[in-house]
XYZ file of C-alpha atoms in Angstrom:
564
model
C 8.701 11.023 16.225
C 8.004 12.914 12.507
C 10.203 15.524 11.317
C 8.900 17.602 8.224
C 11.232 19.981 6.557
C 10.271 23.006 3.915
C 11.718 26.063 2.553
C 10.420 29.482 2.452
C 10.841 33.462 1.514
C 9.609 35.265 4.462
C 10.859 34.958 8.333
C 8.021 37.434 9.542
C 5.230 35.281 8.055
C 6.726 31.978 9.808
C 7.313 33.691 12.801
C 3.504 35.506 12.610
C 1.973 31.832 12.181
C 3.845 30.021 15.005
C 2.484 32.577 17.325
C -0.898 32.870 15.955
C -4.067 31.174 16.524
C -3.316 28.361 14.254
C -5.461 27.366 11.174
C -8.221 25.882 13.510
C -7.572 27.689 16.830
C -5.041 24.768 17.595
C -2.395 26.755 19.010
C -2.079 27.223 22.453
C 0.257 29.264 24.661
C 2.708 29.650 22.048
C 6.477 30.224 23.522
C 10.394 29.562 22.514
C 11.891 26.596 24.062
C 15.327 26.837 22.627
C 17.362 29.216 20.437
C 20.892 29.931 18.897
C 21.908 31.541 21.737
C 19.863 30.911 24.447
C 18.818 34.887 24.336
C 16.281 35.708 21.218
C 13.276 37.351 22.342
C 10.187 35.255 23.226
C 6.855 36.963 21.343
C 4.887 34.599 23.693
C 6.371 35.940 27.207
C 5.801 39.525 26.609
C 3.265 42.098 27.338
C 3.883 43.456 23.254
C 4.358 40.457 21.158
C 3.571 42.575 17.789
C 6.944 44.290 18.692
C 8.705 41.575 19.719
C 7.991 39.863 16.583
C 9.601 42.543 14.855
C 12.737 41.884 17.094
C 12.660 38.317 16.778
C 12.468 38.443 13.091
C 15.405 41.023 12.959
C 17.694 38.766 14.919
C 17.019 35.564 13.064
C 17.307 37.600 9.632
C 20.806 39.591 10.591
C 22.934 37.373 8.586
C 20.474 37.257 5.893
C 20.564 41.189 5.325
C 24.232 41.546 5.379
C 24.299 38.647 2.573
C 22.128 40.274 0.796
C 23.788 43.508 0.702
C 26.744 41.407 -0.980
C 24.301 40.031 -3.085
C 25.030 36.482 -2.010
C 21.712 35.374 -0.118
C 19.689 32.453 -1.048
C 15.987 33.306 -2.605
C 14.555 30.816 -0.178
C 16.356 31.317 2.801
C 13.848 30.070 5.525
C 14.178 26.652 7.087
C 11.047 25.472 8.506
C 10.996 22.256 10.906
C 8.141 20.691 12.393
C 8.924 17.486 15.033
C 5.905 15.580 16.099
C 5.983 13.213 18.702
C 3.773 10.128 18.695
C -0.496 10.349 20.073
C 1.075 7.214 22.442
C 3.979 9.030 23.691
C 4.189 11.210 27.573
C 4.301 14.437 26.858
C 7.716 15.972 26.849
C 8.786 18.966 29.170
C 9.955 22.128 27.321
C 14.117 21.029 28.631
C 13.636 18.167 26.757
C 12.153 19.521 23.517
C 14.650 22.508 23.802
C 17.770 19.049 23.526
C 15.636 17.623 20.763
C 15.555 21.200 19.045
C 19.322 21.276 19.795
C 20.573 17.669 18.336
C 17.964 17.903 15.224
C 19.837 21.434 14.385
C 22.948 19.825 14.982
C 22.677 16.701 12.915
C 21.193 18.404 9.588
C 23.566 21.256 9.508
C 21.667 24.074 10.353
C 23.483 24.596 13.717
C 26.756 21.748 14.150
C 27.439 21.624 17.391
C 31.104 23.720 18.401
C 30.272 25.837 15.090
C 30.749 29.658 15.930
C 29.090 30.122 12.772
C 26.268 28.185 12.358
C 22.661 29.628 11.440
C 20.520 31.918 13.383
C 17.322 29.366 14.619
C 14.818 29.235 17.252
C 12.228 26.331 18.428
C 8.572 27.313 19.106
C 6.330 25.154 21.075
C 2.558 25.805 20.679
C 1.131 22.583 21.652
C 1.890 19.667 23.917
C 2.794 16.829 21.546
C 5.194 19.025 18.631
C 7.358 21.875 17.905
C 8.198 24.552 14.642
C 12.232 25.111 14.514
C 12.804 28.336 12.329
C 16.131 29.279 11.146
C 17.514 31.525 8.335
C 19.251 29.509 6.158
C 22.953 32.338 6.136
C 25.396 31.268 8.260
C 27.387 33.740 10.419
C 30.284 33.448 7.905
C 27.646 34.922 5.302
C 27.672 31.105 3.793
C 24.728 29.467 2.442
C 24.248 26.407 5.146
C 25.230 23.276 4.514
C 22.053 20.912 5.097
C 22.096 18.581 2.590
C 20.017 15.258 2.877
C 18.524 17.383 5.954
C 15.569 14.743 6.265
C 17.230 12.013 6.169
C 19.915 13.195 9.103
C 17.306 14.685 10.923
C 15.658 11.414 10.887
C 18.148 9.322 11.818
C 18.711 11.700 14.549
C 15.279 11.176 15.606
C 15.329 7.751 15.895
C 18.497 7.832 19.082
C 16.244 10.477 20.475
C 13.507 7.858 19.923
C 15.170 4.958 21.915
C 16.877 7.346 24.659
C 13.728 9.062 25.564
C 11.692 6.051 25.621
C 9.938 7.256 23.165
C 7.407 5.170 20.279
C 9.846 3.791 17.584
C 8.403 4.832 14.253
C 8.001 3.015 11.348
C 10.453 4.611 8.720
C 10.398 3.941 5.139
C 12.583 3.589 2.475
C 11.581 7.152 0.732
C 9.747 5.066 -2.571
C 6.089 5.794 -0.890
C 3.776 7.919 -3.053
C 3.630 11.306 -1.289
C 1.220 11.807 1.481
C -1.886 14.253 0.949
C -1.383 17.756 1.825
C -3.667 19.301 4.874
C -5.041 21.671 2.386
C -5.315 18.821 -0.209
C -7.586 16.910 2.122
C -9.761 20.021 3.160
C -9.993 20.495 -0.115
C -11.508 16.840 -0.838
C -13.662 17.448 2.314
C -15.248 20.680 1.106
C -16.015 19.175 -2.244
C -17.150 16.265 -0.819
C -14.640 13.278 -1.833
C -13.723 10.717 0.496
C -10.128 10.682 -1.156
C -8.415 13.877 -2.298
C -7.692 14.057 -5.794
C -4.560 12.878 -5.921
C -5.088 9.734 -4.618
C -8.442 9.251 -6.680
C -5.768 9.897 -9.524
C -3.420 7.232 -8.300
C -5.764 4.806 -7.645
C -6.968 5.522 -11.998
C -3.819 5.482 -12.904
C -2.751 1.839 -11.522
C -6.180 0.386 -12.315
C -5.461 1.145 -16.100
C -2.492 0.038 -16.058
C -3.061 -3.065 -14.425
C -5.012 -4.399 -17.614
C -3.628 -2.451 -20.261
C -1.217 -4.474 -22.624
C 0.321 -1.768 -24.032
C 1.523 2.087 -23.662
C -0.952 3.187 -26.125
C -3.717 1.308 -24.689
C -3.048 2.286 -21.224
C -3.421 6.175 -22.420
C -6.860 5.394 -24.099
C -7.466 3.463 -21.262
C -7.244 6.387 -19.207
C -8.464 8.780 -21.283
C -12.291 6.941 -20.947
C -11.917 6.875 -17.331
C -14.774 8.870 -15.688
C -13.662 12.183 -13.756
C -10.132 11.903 -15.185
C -8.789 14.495 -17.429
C -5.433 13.440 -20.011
C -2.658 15.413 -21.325
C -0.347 13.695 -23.472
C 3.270 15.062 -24.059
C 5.245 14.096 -27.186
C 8.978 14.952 -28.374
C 9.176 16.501 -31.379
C 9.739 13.150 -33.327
C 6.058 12.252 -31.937
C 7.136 10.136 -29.783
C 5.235 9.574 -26.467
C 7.492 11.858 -23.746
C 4.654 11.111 -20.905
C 1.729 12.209 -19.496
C 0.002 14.241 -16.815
C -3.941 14.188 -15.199
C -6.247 16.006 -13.700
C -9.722 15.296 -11.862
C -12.646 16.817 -13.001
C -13.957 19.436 -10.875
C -10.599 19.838 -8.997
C -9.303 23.518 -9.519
C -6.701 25.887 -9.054
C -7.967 29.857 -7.811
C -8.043 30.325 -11.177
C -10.226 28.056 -12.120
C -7.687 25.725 -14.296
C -7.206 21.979 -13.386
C -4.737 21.080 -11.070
C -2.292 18.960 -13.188
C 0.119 15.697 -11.810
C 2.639 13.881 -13.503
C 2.687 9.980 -13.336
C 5.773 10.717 -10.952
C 3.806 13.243 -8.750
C 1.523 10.552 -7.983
C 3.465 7.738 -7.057
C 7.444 6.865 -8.100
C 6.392 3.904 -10.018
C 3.934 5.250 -12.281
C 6.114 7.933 -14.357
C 5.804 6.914 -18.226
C 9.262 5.499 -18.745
C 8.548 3.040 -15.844
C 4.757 2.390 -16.834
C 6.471 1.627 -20.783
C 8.770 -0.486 -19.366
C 6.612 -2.507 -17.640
C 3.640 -3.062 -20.040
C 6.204 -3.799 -22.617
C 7.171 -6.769 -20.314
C 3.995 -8.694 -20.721
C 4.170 -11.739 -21.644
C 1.154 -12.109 -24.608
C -0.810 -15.298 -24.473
C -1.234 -17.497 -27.754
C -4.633 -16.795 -29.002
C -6.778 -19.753 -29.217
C -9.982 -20.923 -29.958
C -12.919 -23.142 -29.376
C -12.962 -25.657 -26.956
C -8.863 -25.722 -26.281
C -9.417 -22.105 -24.975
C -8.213 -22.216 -21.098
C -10.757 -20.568 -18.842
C -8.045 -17.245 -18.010
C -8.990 -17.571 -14.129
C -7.930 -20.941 -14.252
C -4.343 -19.345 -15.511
C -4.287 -16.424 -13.856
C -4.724 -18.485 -10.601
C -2.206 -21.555 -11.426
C 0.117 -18.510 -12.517
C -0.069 -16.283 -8.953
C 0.046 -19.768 -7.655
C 4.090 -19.748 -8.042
C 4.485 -16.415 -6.580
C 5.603 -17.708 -2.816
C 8.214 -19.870 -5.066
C 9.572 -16.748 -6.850
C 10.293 -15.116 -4.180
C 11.853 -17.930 -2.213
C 14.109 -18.239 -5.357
C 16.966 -15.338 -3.785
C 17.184 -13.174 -6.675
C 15.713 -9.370 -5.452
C 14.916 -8.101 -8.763
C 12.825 -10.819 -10.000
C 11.373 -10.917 -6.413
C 10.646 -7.333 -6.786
C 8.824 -7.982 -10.145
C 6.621 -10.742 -8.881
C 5.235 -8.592 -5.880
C 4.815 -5.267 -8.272
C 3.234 -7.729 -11.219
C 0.766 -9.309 -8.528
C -0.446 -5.607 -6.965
C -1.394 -5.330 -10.469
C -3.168 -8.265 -10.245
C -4.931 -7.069 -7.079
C -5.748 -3.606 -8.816
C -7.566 -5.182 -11.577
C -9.276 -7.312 -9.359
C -12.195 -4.542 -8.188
C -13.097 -4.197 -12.028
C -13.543 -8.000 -12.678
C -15.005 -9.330 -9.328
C -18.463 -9.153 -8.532
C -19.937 -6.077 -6.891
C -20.241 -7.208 -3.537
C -16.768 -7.571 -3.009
C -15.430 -5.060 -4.598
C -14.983 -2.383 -1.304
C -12.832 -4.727 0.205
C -10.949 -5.578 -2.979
C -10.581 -2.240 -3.136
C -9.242 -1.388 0.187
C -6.712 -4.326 -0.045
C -5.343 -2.961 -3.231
C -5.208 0.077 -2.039
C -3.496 -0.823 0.864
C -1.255 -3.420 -1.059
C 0.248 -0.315 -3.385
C 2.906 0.698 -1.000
C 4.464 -3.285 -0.907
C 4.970 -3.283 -4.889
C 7.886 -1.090 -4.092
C 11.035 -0.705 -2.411
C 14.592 0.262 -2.606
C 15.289 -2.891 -4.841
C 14.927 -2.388 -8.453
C 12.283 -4.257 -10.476
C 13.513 -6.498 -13.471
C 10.199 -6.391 -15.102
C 10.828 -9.457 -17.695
C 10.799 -12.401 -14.747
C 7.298 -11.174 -14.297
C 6.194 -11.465 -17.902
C 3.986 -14.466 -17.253
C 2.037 -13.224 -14.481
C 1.452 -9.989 -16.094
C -0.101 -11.576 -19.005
C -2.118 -13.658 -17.188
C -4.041 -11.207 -15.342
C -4.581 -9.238 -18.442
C -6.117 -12.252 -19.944
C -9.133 -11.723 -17.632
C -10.380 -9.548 -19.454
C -11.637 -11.568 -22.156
C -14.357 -13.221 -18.940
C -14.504 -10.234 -16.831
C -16.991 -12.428 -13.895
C -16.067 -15.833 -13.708
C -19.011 -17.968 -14.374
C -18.022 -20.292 -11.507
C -17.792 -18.695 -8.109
C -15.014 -21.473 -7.155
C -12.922 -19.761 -9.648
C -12.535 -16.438 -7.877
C -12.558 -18.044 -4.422
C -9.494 -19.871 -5.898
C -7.586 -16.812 -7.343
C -8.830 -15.514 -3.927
C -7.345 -18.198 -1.598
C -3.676 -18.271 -4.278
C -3.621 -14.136 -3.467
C -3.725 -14.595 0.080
C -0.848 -16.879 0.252
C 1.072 -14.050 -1.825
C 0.207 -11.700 -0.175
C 1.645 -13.540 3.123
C 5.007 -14.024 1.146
C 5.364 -10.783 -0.071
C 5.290 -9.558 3.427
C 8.089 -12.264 4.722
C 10.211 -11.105 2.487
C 9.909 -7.264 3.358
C 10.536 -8.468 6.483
C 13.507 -10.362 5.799
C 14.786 -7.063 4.300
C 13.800 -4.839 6.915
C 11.474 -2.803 4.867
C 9.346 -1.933 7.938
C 6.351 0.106 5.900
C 5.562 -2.643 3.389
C 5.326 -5.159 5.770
C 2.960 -3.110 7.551
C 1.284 -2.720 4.218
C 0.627 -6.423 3.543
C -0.584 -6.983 6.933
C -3.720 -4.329 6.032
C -4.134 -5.910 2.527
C -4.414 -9.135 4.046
C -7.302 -7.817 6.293
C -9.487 -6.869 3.088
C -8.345 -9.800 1.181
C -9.660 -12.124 3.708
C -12.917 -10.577 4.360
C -13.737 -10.788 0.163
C -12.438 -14.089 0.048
C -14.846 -15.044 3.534
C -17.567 -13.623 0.942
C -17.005 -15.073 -2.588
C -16.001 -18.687 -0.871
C -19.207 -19.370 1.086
C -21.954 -19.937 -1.922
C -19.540 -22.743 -3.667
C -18.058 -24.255 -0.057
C -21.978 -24.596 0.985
C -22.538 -26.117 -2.761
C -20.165 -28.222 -2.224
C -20.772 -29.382 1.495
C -24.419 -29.896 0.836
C -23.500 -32.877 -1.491
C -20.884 -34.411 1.188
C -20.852 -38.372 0.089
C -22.323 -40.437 2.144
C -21.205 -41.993 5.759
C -18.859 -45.458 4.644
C -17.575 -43.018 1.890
C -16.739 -40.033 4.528
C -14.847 -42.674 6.716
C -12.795 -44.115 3.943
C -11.772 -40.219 3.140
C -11.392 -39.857 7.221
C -8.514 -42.472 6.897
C -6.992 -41.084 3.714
C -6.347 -37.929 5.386
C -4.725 -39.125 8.370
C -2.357 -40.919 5.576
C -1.801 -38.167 3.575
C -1.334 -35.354 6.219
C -0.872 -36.660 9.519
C 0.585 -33.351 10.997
C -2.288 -31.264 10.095
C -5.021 -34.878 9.509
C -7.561 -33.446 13.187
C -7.416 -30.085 12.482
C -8.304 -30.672 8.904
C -11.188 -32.715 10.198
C -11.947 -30.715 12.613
C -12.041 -27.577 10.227
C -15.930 -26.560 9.468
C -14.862 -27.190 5.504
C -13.982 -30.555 6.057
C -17.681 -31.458 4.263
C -17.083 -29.372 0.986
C -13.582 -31.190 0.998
C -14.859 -34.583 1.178
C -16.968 -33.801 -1.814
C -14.081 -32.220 -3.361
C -12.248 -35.734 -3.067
C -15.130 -37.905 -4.514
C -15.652 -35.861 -7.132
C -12.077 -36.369 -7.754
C -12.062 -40.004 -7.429
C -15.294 -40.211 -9.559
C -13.916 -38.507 -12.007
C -10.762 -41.128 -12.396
C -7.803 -39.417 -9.798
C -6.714 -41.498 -6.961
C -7.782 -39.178 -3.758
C -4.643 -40.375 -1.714
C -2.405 -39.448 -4.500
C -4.210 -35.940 -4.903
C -4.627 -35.310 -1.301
C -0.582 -35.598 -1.291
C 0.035 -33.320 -3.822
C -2.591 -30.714 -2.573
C -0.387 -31.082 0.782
C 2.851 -30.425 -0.739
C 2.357 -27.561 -2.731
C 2.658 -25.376 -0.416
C 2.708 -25.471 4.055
C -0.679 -25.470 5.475
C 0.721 -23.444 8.574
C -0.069 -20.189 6.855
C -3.305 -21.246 5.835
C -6.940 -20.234 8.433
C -8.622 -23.335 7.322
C -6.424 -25.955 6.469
C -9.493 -28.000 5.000
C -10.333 -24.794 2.535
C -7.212 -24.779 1.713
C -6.939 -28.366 0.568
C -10.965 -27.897 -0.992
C -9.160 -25.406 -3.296
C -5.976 -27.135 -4.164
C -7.806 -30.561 -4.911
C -10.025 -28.562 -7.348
C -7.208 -26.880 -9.006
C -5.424 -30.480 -9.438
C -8.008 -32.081 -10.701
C -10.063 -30.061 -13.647
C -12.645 -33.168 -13.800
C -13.926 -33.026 -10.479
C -14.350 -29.164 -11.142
C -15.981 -30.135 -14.460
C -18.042 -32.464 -12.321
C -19.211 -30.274 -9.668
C -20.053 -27.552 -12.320
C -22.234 -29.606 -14.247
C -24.118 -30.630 -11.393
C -24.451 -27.119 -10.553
C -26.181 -26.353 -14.000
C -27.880 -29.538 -13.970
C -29.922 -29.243 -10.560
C -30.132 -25.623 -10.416
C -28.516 -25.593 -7.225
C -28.675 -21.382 -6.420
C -28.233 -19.921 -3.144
C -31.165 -17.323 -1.611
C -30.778 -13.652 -2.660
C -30.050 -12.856 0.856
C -26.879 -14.160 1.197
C -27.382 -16.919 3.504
C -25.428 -19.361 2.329
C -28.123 -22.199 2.212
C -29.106 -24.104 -0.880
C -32.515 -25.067 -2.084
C -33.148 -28.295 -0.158
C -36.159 -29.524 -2.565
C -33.768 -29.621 -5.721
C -30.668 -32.206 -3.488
C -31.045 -35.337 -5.038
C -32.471 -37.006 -1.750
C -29.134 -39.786 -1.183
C -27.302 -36.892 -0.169
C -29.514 -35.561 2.491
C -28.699 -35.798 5.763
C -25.296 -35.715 5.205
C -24.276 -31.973 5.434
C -22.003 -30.382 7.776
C -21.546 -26.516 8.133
């Protein structure tokens, strides 16, 4: 159950909407359920509701006039509550809307129960599954009511009506989500044509720059080349940045000037202050050159790598930092990856957004190292070797899993729910950009006295997990992951260890993947190795996407050997 609260001028226009048709004919048989006193006149049982408007208005706004005659009224004096039960829930009789109407009142203020005085309010059903409460915010004492933090009683409120009516328990957040569209902000997308209303096209431009900018500056110039985005940049009078605003293209006000937002009208994390504060803590690589430059997926990956340990580590901020520095990660991700995959890269950064925040404070500087690794992708914007991304790909899923353990270990209800959806999208890309190097790689699976010698290695070096790694349809590109490791001077045994202990296979869909991935990472020569034999044979996979490599150019010792 939803409560929305807003303020307003005018009782007779409230009043005029909750018993009209509705914005799309949705209301239906529009009547009072409960009032102040049990006695206000009911527009919707009466053969003249135009007059009994006009009596219904002038009871609710009684207080209101006599405050106003002293001068002391509030400008916005109307207090406007919607309550929305769940789709899943029975629907509710009017009695038991007319108690909700009565505790929600009670609990924010507008109404305490045993107060003589309280507001002037009545509750308005016009459809089975919600209801309007409208009140005038002058108490009968001629007092400005006292409904402070009226969302957050009336939602706690909602939450014993919740579990006493049997009612679906809500997901509640912590109040740090980026504000919802508006209705009329999503018509508006609708009737131009957008899939996303503007200010969540905005949002989604404002992270992605800032997820590879390495400064302030460049994240403003960034911006300011982004297609359909417009920039305003606000200074003090020293010169000094003060912060920004943007606009979409196209998106107007009935004047025909841009609708404007404010980093902090977007989302709470991307005011200019915040956005400073955390580009400044980027951690710069060393520049380097020639052949001692490290391929930056290579870091980026061996970097998010550590993320599960950070946040296992019990210190919140730095925790905090980690998850917010790797949705950056997964924001710049859609630019770098290849095109294919960039939809559901997309989606599971989108979706990702609302776990990079949370009631906990971010202490940007822990993060400094992962920060600077992801913005060192941009110097090799598509990695030349698919295993590469599959390999970020397989590190971010892991994250992503420990970032939501540890919402959930903090109660923080709405970004676990949020790392559950990223982790649908980030599966399905990784499904994508792992099956042309896993087939590469099972195609050349060594040879049958070789694959038995690895058989036995694996029950010594994994014994809890040794069948269903074997049983796993990756076990071939493993095996070939392991001789190439042993061929190119690592002890396989040793390595298979090590690719075991980094982190518990129990999170992982295919443990033998997994491994493929880890024993690649550990051992740069075998990826060296299976590289150049890559390049060397021309191994490519068909432009449809089916996974299977040219037969005719397998070197023919290896045939007969593959295993999907």
């Amino acid at each position: 159950m939803i409560a929305k609260i807003s303020s307003g001028k005018d009782t007779a226009g409230l009043i005029r909407y909750l018993y009209g048709p509705g914005r799309a004919n949705e209301h239906t048989a529009p009547h009072l359920v409960a009032s102040f006193d049990g006695y206000a006149p009911d527009p919707g049982r009466t053969d003249d509701p135009a007059a009994t408007k006009k009596l219904l208005v002038a009871d609710l706004d009684l207080h209101l006039k006599q405050a106003q005659r002293l001068g002391r009224a509030p400008e916005r004096h109307v207090w406007h509550c919607s309550i929305r039960a769940a789709e899943t829930d029975r629907h509710l009789s009017d009695e038991e809307w007319a108690d909700i109407a009565r505790r929600v009142v009670a609990a924010t203020g507008i109404a305490p129960d045993g107060d003589p005085d309280g507001c002037r309010w009545v509750a308005v059903r016009h459809a089975d599954d919600h209801i309007h409460i409208a009140a005038t915010k002058v108490r009968g004492d001629l007092r400005p009511a006292r409904h402070w933090n009226d969302y957050l009683t009336a939602d706690k409120e909602l939450v014993a009506i919740e579990k006493e009516y049997g009612l679906r328990q809500v997901v509640r957040g912590d109040h740090t989500a980026a504000k919802r569209p508006t209705r009329a902000e999503k018509e508006k997308a609708q009737r131009a044509g957008h899939e996303m209303t503007a200010r969540e096209r905005l949002r989604f431009a404002v992270r992605t720059a800032v997820s590879v900018a390495t400064s302030p500056e460049e994240f403003l110039g960034i911006l300011a080349a982004t297609d359909g985005v417009l920039v305003e940049v606000q200074c003090f009078p020293s010169g000094e940045i003060r912060g920004y605003k943007v606009a979409a293209e196209g998106d107007t006000n009935a004047v025909g000037e841009p609708v404007w937002y404010s980093g902090s009208k977007l989302a709470p994390d991307l005011s200019f202050p915040q956005i400073r504060d955390r580009l400044t803590a980027t951690e710069q690589p060393a520049p380097t050159t020639g052949q001692h430059r490290p391929d930056p997926w290579y870091l980026a990956t061996a970097v998010a790598e550590r993320v599960p340990d950070r946040l296992d580590q019990g210190d919140d901020a730095a925790a905090q930092a980690h998850i917010a520095a790797f949705g950056e990660a997964l924001d710049a991700l859609p630019l770098l990856a290849p095109k294919e995959i960039r939809p559901q890269l997309r989606q599971a950064a989108t979706a990702f957004e609302r776990a990079t925040r949370s009631r906990i404070r971010a202490e940007h500087e822990h993060a400094r190292a992962l920060r600077g690794a992801i913005r060192t992708l941009r110097s090799q914007p598509a990695p030349r070797d698919g295993a590469m991304l599959a390999m970020f790909l397989d590190v971010a899923i892991l994250a992503v899993i420990a970032a939501g353990r540890w919402h959930q270990l903090r109660q923080h209800d709405q970004q676990v729910i949020a790392t559950r959806q990223a982790l649908v999208h980030l599966q399905a890309a990784y499904d994508q950009a792992a099956a042309v190097p896993l087939a590469s790689l099972a195609y050349r699976k060594p040879p049958a006295p070789a694959v038995e010698r690895l058989v036995a290695l694996v029950y010594e070096a994994v014994p809890a997990h040794a069948q269903q790694v074997l049983d796993d349809h990756a076990w071939a590109a493993l095996a070939t992951a392991l001789a190439d490791a042993e061929a190119a001077g690592h002890e396989p045994a040793t390595l298979l260890k090590q690719a075991a202990e980094q982190r518990p296979l129990d999170d992982a869909r295919s443990p033998a993947r997994a491994l493929t991935w880890r024993i690649q990472r550990l051992s740069p020569g075998a990826r060296t190795r299976a590289a150049r034999y890559r390049a060397v044979t021309g191994t490519q996979m068909n432009r449809a996407g089916q996974g299977q490599p040219i037969p005719s150019q397998q070197p023919a010792t290896t045939r007969g050997h593959g295993r999907a």
